[in-house]
Amino acid sequence: MRNVKNIDPTIIVIFGSTGDLAKRKLFPAFQNLFLDGRMPEKFQIIALGRAEKNDEEFRNYVIENLNLFSRKKVLSDKKTQKFLSHITYLRHDIDKEESYYDLDSKLKAIDQTFGVRANRLFYLSISPSLITTITENIHKIDLMPNVKQDRIIIEKPFGYDKNTARELNEILSQTYKEEQIYRIDHYLGKETVQNILAFRFGNSMFEPLWSRNFIDFVQITVAEEVGVEDRGEFYEGVGALKDMIQNHLLQILCMTAMETPASLGADDIRNRKADVLKSIRRIKPDKVNHYSVRGQYDAGFIKGNPVPGYREDKKIAPDSNTETYVAMKIYLDNWRWQGVPFYLRTGKRMPEKQSSIIIQFKPVPHSSFSYGNEGMTANRLIINIQPSMDIKLQFMAKKPGLSMSLSPAEMVFNYFSCSTMSPEAYETLIADALAGDPTLFMRWDQVEEAWDAIDTILEVWKNNAPTNFPNYKAGSWGPEAADELLARQGHAWVSNTSENTEK
Ligand code: BG6
């Protein structure tokens, strides 16, 4: 996150201000940034929505939701009241040109009050199907004419596959320059994901080991305890490959595998990440089943409570073939990583929420210990992203006692030992967008390469319906085939649950 002192006056326009994302993430993020003194001195939020409301009604709605979702619930606090005074509601119909003229007048009126042409940050917190209409209108009425001052934030999914992403990008690039487009992947705003860079490039002792010479395999897990909740309409037909792998997991892969950037400048970092995506080995259609596994959860139990299967959800077709779980094996064709498997998995309705990176080092080439060392395990580095936020190094140590026998030991760095309250991902990302720092946002070539990397799997899965769905129970770690994917290579998913209870 950049130092945001002296940010120019800014008007933030939120499309979809009464939607789920705005109430859960965006308003809490703006409030927290404001309370932490990280908003520009002069700023105004224009909240756009279809319903007829006045400012007071909308501010009451915001406050209710801050109470529910903000990490700082200081609502009686005068500062929060002050924050609310920066929010204006404007009725807006996305399809009607007049609405954009109204917005134009509002923007100009605020500029007048500020006494300066303010920066504009448009946040598209809406269904992707509306992006084109909004962009065409912004173009027609010329609401974002200034490349240096005007930015747009776009939520994922960016397209539904490589071709639709290209079409969308084509439309956007007729109105905005690439440096104006901030494509969000909220995982990049997470503290522990950013810490991967600090860990790798701020220390001299890990980087020399960070390659095929010492690392046996890498595992990236993003497991969720929740199902699709009330997002069935969105999720159905999308599935875990597009929803999670194409963006969040591939971005974590990039942070883990990238080369050292020349600087921490946006383009240097993004170039190195794009290299990783380009080096992902593209697989042939007949090898898709060899490299990937899909799954869908059935009814089961999580922490002792019964939960229904995916197909039992009201918004889901009873014969749905949408995958809620994906595991895949990826190879990177470059000098550093040749031959090292990267195993990625993500799923809904797993036994617990857990995102982590496991770096499994190679076993010692020869054991000098002749007895009592049956449990000799190779070194392992575990980077826990959430909800635990820590880094663990596992190694062998001598058991206290007269004999020379070993047992596994662990060194732990806990993020909370440095700070008790870290900013939420959206706070970091919005602060960066306000400051004009695109480092943690996805550049177009990254998005395109990420789609390209999974394109064959998407195609093969689309044309070959699964025959065994549902194939894992809610509360389990996914289908058996995901274990077989690793077992073929003599590997297994590493148990890293809070109670170490995996399989
Ligand atoms: C979103 C996906 O991008 O990330 C959701 O669309 C998923 O399906 C969510 O639940 C997970 O985010 P987090 O921050 O809770 O791990």
PDB file of N, CA and C in Angstrom, residues 217-221 293 325-329 342-346 358 380 477 479-487 491-496 502-503:
ATOM      1  N   PHE A 217       7.863 -30.347  -4.411  1.00  0.00           N
ATOM      2  CA  PHE A 217       6.598 -29.917  -5.010  1.00  0.00           C
ATOM      3  C   PHE A 217       6.017 -28.756  -4.199  1.00  0.00           C
ATOM      4  N   VAL A 218       5.019 -28.117  -4.774  1.00  0.00           N
ATOM      5  CA  VAL A 218       4.359 -26.986  -4.107  1.00  0.00           C
ATOM      6  C   VAL A 218       2.861 -27.265  -4.122  1.00  0.00           C
ATOM      7  N   GLN A 219       2.188 -26.954  -3.043  1.00  0.00           N
ATOM      8  CA  GLN A 219       0.722 -27.105  -3.001  1.00  0.00           C
ATOM      9  C   GLN A 219       0.090 -25.764  -2.646  1.00  0.00           C
ATOM     10  N   ILE A 220      -0.937 -25.411  -3.384  1.00  0.00           N
ATOM     11  CA  ILE A 220      -1.689 -24.190  -3.041  1.00  0.00           C
ATOM     12  C   ILE A 220      -3.140 -24.610  -2.814  1.00  0.00           C
ATOM     13  N   THR A 221      -3.639 -24.351  -1.623  1.00  0.00           N
ATOM     14  CA  THR A 221      -5.011 -24.733  -1.283  1.00  0.00           C
ATOM     15  C   THR A 221      -5.809 -23.483  -0.938  1.00  0.00           C
ATOM     16  N   VAL A 293      -8.954 -32.472 -11.846  1.00  0.00           N
ATOM     17  CA  VAL A 293     -10.075 -33.216 -11.262  1.00  0.00           C
ATOM     18  C   VAL A 293     -11.155 -32.201 -10.916  1.00  0.00           C
ATOM     19  N   TYR A 325     -15.520 -27.834  -6.910  1.00  0.00           N
ATOM     20  CA  TYR A 325     -14.174 -28.241  -6.462  1.00  0.00           C
ATOM     21  C   TYR A 325     -13.314 -28.454  -7.700  1.00  0.00           C
ATOM     22  N   VAL A 326     -12.067 -28.011  -7.611  1.00  0.00           N
ATOM     23  CA  VAL A 326     -11.096 -28.310  -8.681  1.00  0.00           C
ATOM     24  C   VAL A 326      -9.756 -28.613  -8.040  1.00  0.00           C
ATOM     25  N   ALA A 327      -9.089 -29.643  -8.550  1.00  0.00           N
ATOM     26  CA  ALA A 327      -7.682 -29.867  -8.196  1.00  0.00           C
ATOM     27  C   ALA A 327      -6.937 -29.985  -9.507  1.00  0.00           C
ATOM     28  N   MET A 328      -5.746 -29.419  -9.577  1.00  0.00           N
ATOM     29  CA  MET A 328      -4.974 -29.598 -10.803  1.00  0.00           C
ATOM     30  C   MET A 328      -3.480 -29.597 -10.549  1.00  0.00           C
ATOM     31  N   LYS A 329      -2.793 -30.218 -11.479  1.00  0.00           N
ATOM     32  CA  LYS A 329      -1.328 -30.268 -11.407  1.00  0.00           C
ATOM     33  C   LYS A 329      -0.799 -29.398 -12.535  1.00  0.00           C
ATOM     34  N   PHE A 342       3.241 -28.202  -9.328  1.00  0.00           N
ATOM     35  CA  PHE A 342       2.485 -27.270  -8.478  1.00  0.00           C
ATOM     36  C   PHE A 342       1.063 -27.825  -8.422  1.00  0.00           C
ATOM     37  N   TYR A 343       0.643 -28.236  -7.238  1.00  0.00           N
ATOM     38  CA  TYR A 343      -0.711 -28.771  -7.088  1.00  0.00           C
ATOM     39  C   TYR A 343      -1.615 -27.661  -6.562  1.00  0.00           C
ATOM     40  N   LEU A 344      -2.693 -27.399  -7.282  1.00  0.00           N
ATOM     41  CA  LEU A 344      -3.642 -26.363  -6.854  1.00  0.00           C
ATOM     42  C   LEU A 344      -4.966 -27.040  -6.527  1.00  0.00           C
ATOM     43  N   ARG A 345      -5.616 -26.616  -5.478  1.00  0.00           N
ATOM     44  CA  ARG A 345      -6.970 -27.132  -5.228  1.00  0.00           C
ATOM     45  C   ARG A 345      -7.810 -26.063  -4.551  1.00  0.00           C
ATOM     46  N   THR A 346      -9.077 -26.081  -4.894  1.00  0.00           N
ATOM     47  CA  THR A 346     -10.011 -25.174  -4.235  1.00  0.00           C
ATOM     48  C   THR A 346     -11.365 -25.849  -4.192  1.00  0.00           C
ATOM     49  N   ILE A 358       2.084 -24.616   0.505  1.00  0.00           N
ATOM     50  CA  ILE A 358       3.031 -25.559   1.122  1.00  0.00           C
ATOM     51  C   ILE A 358       4.226 -25.690   0.183  1.00  0.00           C
ATOM     52  N   ARG A 380       9.720 -28.527   5.344  1.00  0.00           N
ATOM     53  CA  ARG A 380       8.509 -27.992   4.726  1.00  0.00           C
ATOM     54  C   ARG A 380       8.285 -26.562   5.217  1.00  0.00           C
ATOM     55  N   TRP A 477     -12.526 -33.485   2.169  1.00  0.00           N
ATOM     56  CA  TRP A 477     -11.511 -32.706   1.451  1.00  0.00           C
ATOM     57  C   TRP A 477     -11.574 -32.910  -0.058  1.00  0.00           C
ATOM     58  N   PRO A 479     -13.061 -34.991  -3.859  1.00  0.00           N
ATOM     59  CA  PRO A 479     -13.196 -36.336  -4.416  1.00  0.00           C
ATOM     60  C   PRO A 479     -11.911 -37.160  -4.301  1.00  0.00           C
ATOM     61  N   GLU A 480     -12.085 -38.466  -4.308  1.00  0.00           N
ATOM     62  CA  GLU A 480     -10.919 -39.362  -4.197  1.00  0.00           C
ATOM     63  C   GLU A 480      -9.940 -39.153  -5.341  1.00  0.00           C
ATOM     64  N   ALA A 481     -10.496 -38.824  -6.510  1.00  0.00           N
ATOM     65  CA  ALA A 481      -9.619 -38.651  -7.675  1.00  0.00           C
ATOM     66  C   ALA A 481      -8.559 -37.574  -7.430  1.00  0.00           C
ATOM     67  N   ALA A 482      -8.855 -36.627  -6.519  1.00  0.00           N
ATOM     68  CA  ALA A 482      -7.871 -35.579  -6.234  1.00  0.00           C
ATOM     69  C   ALA A 482      -6.672 -36.157  -5.482  1.00  0.00           C
ATOM     70  N   ASP A 483      -6.911 -37.197  -4.687  1.00  0.00           N
ATOM     71  CA  ASP A 483      -5.794 -37.877  -4.005  1.00  0.00           C
ATOM     72  C   ASP A 483      -4.975 -38.664  -5.023  1.00  0.00           C
ATOM     73  N   GLU A 484      -5.725 -39.296  -5.951  1.00  0.00           N
ATOM     74  CA  GLU A 484      -5.018 -40.102  -6.963  1.00  0.00           C
ATOM     75  C   GLU A 484      -4.127 -39.234  -7.857  1.00  0.00           C
ATOM     76  N   LEU A 485      -4.586 -37.995  -8.092  1.00  0.00           N
ATOM     77  CA  LEU A 485      -3.804 -37.071  -8.928  1.00  0.00           C
ATOM     78  C   LEU A 485      -2.377 -36.920  -8.394  1.00  0.00           C
ATOM     79  N   LEU A 486      -2.248 -36.897  -7.062  1.00  0.00           N
ATOM     80  CA  LEU A 486      -0.930 -36.741  -6.448  1.00  0.00           C
ATOM     81  C   LEU A 486      -0.255 -38.084  -6.233  1.00  0.00           C
ATOM     82  N   ALA A 487      -1.098 -39.093  -5.900  1.00  0.00           N
ATOM     83  CA  ALA A 487      -0.528 -40.407  -5.571  1.00  0.00           C
ATOM     84  C   ALA A 487       0.253 -40.971  -6.758  1.00  0.00           C
ATOM     85  N   HIS A 491       3.049 -38.510  -4.241  1.00  0.00           N
ATOM     86  CA  HIS A 491       2.805 -37.376  -3.337  1.00  0.00           C
ATOM     87  C   HIS A 491       1.426 -37.492  -2.704  1.00  0.00           C
ATOM     88  N   ALA A 492       1.185 -36.648  -1.688  1.00  0.00           N
ATOM     89  CA  ALA A 492      -0.137 -36.618  -1.046  1.00  0.00           C
ATOM     90  C   ALA A 492      -0.401 -35.189  -0.599  1.00  0.00           C
ATOM     91  N   TRP A 493      -1.682 -34.829  -0.496  1.00  0.00           N
ATOM     92  CA  TRP A 493      -2.020 -33.498   0.025  1.00  0.00           C
ATOM     93  C   TRP A 493      -1.507 -33.400   1.457  1.00  0.00           C
ATOM     94  N   VAL A 494      -0.884 -32.296   1.760  1.00  0.00           N
ATOM     95  CA  VAL A 494      -0.303 -32.136   3.093  1.00  0.00           C
ATOM     96  C   VAL A 494      -1.381 -31.700   4.068  1.00  0.00           C
ATOM     97  N   SER A 495      -1.425 -32.389   5.190  1.00  0.00           N
ATOM     98  CA  SER A 495      -2.405 -32.048   6.201  1.00  0.00           C
ATOM     99  C   SER A 495      -1.997 -30.752   6.890  1.00  0.00           C
ATOM    100  N   ASN A 496      -2.875 -29.764   6.834  1.00  0.00           N
ATOM    101  CA  ASN A 496      -2.519 -28.460   7.406  1.00  0.00           C
ATOM    102  C   ASN A 496      -3.720 -27.821   8.083  1.00  0.00           C
ATOM    103  N   GLU A 502      -6.737 -33.688   8.613  1.00  0.00           N
ATOM    104  CA  GLU A 502      -7.045 -34.067   7.236  1.00  0.00           C
ATOM    105  C   GLU A 502      -6.740 -35.535   6.982  1.00  0.00           C
ATOM    106  N   LYS A 503      -7.699 -36.203   6.416  1.00  0.00           N
ATOM    107  CA  LYS A 503      -7.589 -37.608   5.985  1.00  0.00           C
ATOM    108  C   LYS A 503      -6.678 -38.483   6.818  1.00  0.00           C
TER     109      LYS A 503
END
